[in-house]
Amino acid sequence: MHSLSPSPAIDLKSITRTTSSPGLKLTHHRVGPTRFVTQCVSRYEPANSSAAAPTTRFNIAAGHVGGARHEWQSACAILASKVVSQQQDTEKSGGGADGLSNVNGHPTLDLVPVKESNSYAPLPKPLSIADLSPAPMHGSKLRVAYQGVPGAYSEAAAGKAYPNCEAIPCDQFEVAFQAVELWIADRAVLPVENSLGGSIHRNYDLLLRHRLHIVGEVQLPVHHCLLSLPGVRKEYLTRVISHPQALSQCEHTLTKMGLNVAREAVDDTAGAAEYIATNNLRDTAAIASARAAELYGMQILADGIQDDSGNVTRFVMLAREPIIPRTDRPFKTSIVFAHDKGTSVLFKVLSAFAFRNISLTKIESRPHRNRPIRLVDDANVGTAKHFEYMFYVDFEASLAEARAQNALAEVQEFTSFLRVLGSYPMDMTPWTPSSRED
Ligand SMILES: O=C(O)C(=O)C[C@]1(C(=O)O)C=C[C@@H](O)C=C1
């Protein structure tokens, strides 16, 4: 895969920074070529008391649950104790809460103005590693980081998840994570799975490497178009470029259209359109959204070229703080776990859910042999552990439900590593296969 906008090599060596907001202070220490340890000092107030709770110091790896049952319970307590700070965060951000009402909203996407003339308007430049300095104070709009350039499906997902947000393009998934960690953005929206192409593994790996929490999900129908420069005919094309997921989602249709030309993977769909427009490539077409065609002055050669009209991509929303799990609406919980004595643990873990009639919506295993996980105990003492596989499971229950808590307590007994990635409202939006939301 080649990158359309290569990011410069940056020396992150000297970065030790402190970022803060009311009640929360983060210190990021560089501990390796690409790794930071983030410490969090936080002051929480009990929900029903005006007295401030004692300041709590914990490693931001608090989402990790390893070792004894009391650790799991204290991790739950940490989740529960975040009511006040989460509410403050939402209020401060002024909208775009992680609740179902927003998820189910029908926003009109107006994230980037479209120019009427042939030349397109200057669009926000994707963030690169070089831009990751502490966030300036900002206004009331929720800032949502996504990977890609304006016109990418991820931008549309950001708008669906948080209507009226300020969508911040990032040149890599990793940068979107860091933008939230460093307070440049309030949320990140990342694709994790497509109904045709399957899992986006890179983001599963990043979820584990970073300390963000899943606070919501959106399902976005993905309606692909074949774009070229105006006046170009299909017969002139020697190449089709797009995001690898988009190429795989349109593979059969392209062949049926007689387009047996070279297919090349690039970083994102809209970036492919932008690349063709910028370089005036008359022999190349892009697979991207109709919005990308509008933004980059491209013509639509073919509309709806995805192999299945029910093509849908699931995105998750990430935040620095978890949301408070509830029971008054359908919730989903995502976990990742591993066992240091092989993979036989999987059956036992699945039985913990089966016995409680908890439906699983996703199981993903990722090989992990060469990447040790640093497990941190209460005294902030870390041990590196190697696991053969990491297992990711999504189940349909809220962490506020006793059956989910009991299932996880049991899972914890079977596993050496368990982390709750988030408990969040399910996207229940009904959608029709033919609808176009890109
Ligand atoms: O390239 C884009 O436009 C993206 O937002 C990425 C992405 C993906 O990673 O799957 C998102 C939705 C579609 O499935 C195709 C591509």
XYZ file of C-alpha atoms and ligand atoms in Angstrom, residues 146-149 151-155 173 191 193-194 200 203 220 222 224 242-243 245-246 249 267-270 311-313 315, ligand 1:
47
model
C -11.004 10.183 11.885
C -8.550 8.561 9.499
C -8.632 9.890 5.961
C -9.394 13.145 4.215
C -15.143 12.793 1.841
C -13.937 9.555 3.493
C -16.605 7.248 4.893
C -15.033 7.690 8.297
C -15.885 11.393 8.102
C -5.390 5.477 12.495
C -13.925 1.456 11.302
C -15.648 -4.270 10.578
C -17.305 -4.373 7.172
C -10.159 -4.088 10.096
C -7.765 -1.054 14.643
C -22.789 3.156 8.158
C -21.334 2.220 2.394
C -19.357 3.246 -3.487
C -8.837 3.016 -3.365
C -8.698 1.875 0.235
C -11.482 -2.484 1.989
C -13.251 -0.531 -0.769
C -16.022 -4.564 -1.524
C -4.766 5.021 2.475
C -8.398 6.044 2.080
C -11.136 6.306 -0.527
C -11.445 10.087 -0.643
C -22.703 -3.175 2.371
C -22.287 -1.724 5.844
C -19.282 -0.751 7.945
C -17.414 2.119 13.375
O -11.353 5.051 3.161
C -12.366 5.461 3.734
O -13.148 6.264 3.221
C -12.633 5.009 5.092
O -13.335 5.683 5.823
C -12.092 3.677 5.525
C -13.035 2.515 5.246
C -12.521 1.223 5.970
O -11.476 1.243 6.597
O -13.200 0.208 5.855
C -14.367 2.802 5.810
C -15.490 2.350 5.248
C -15.466 1.528 4.018
O -15.606 0.192 4.448
C -14.193 1.652 3.271
C -13.109 2.192 3.836
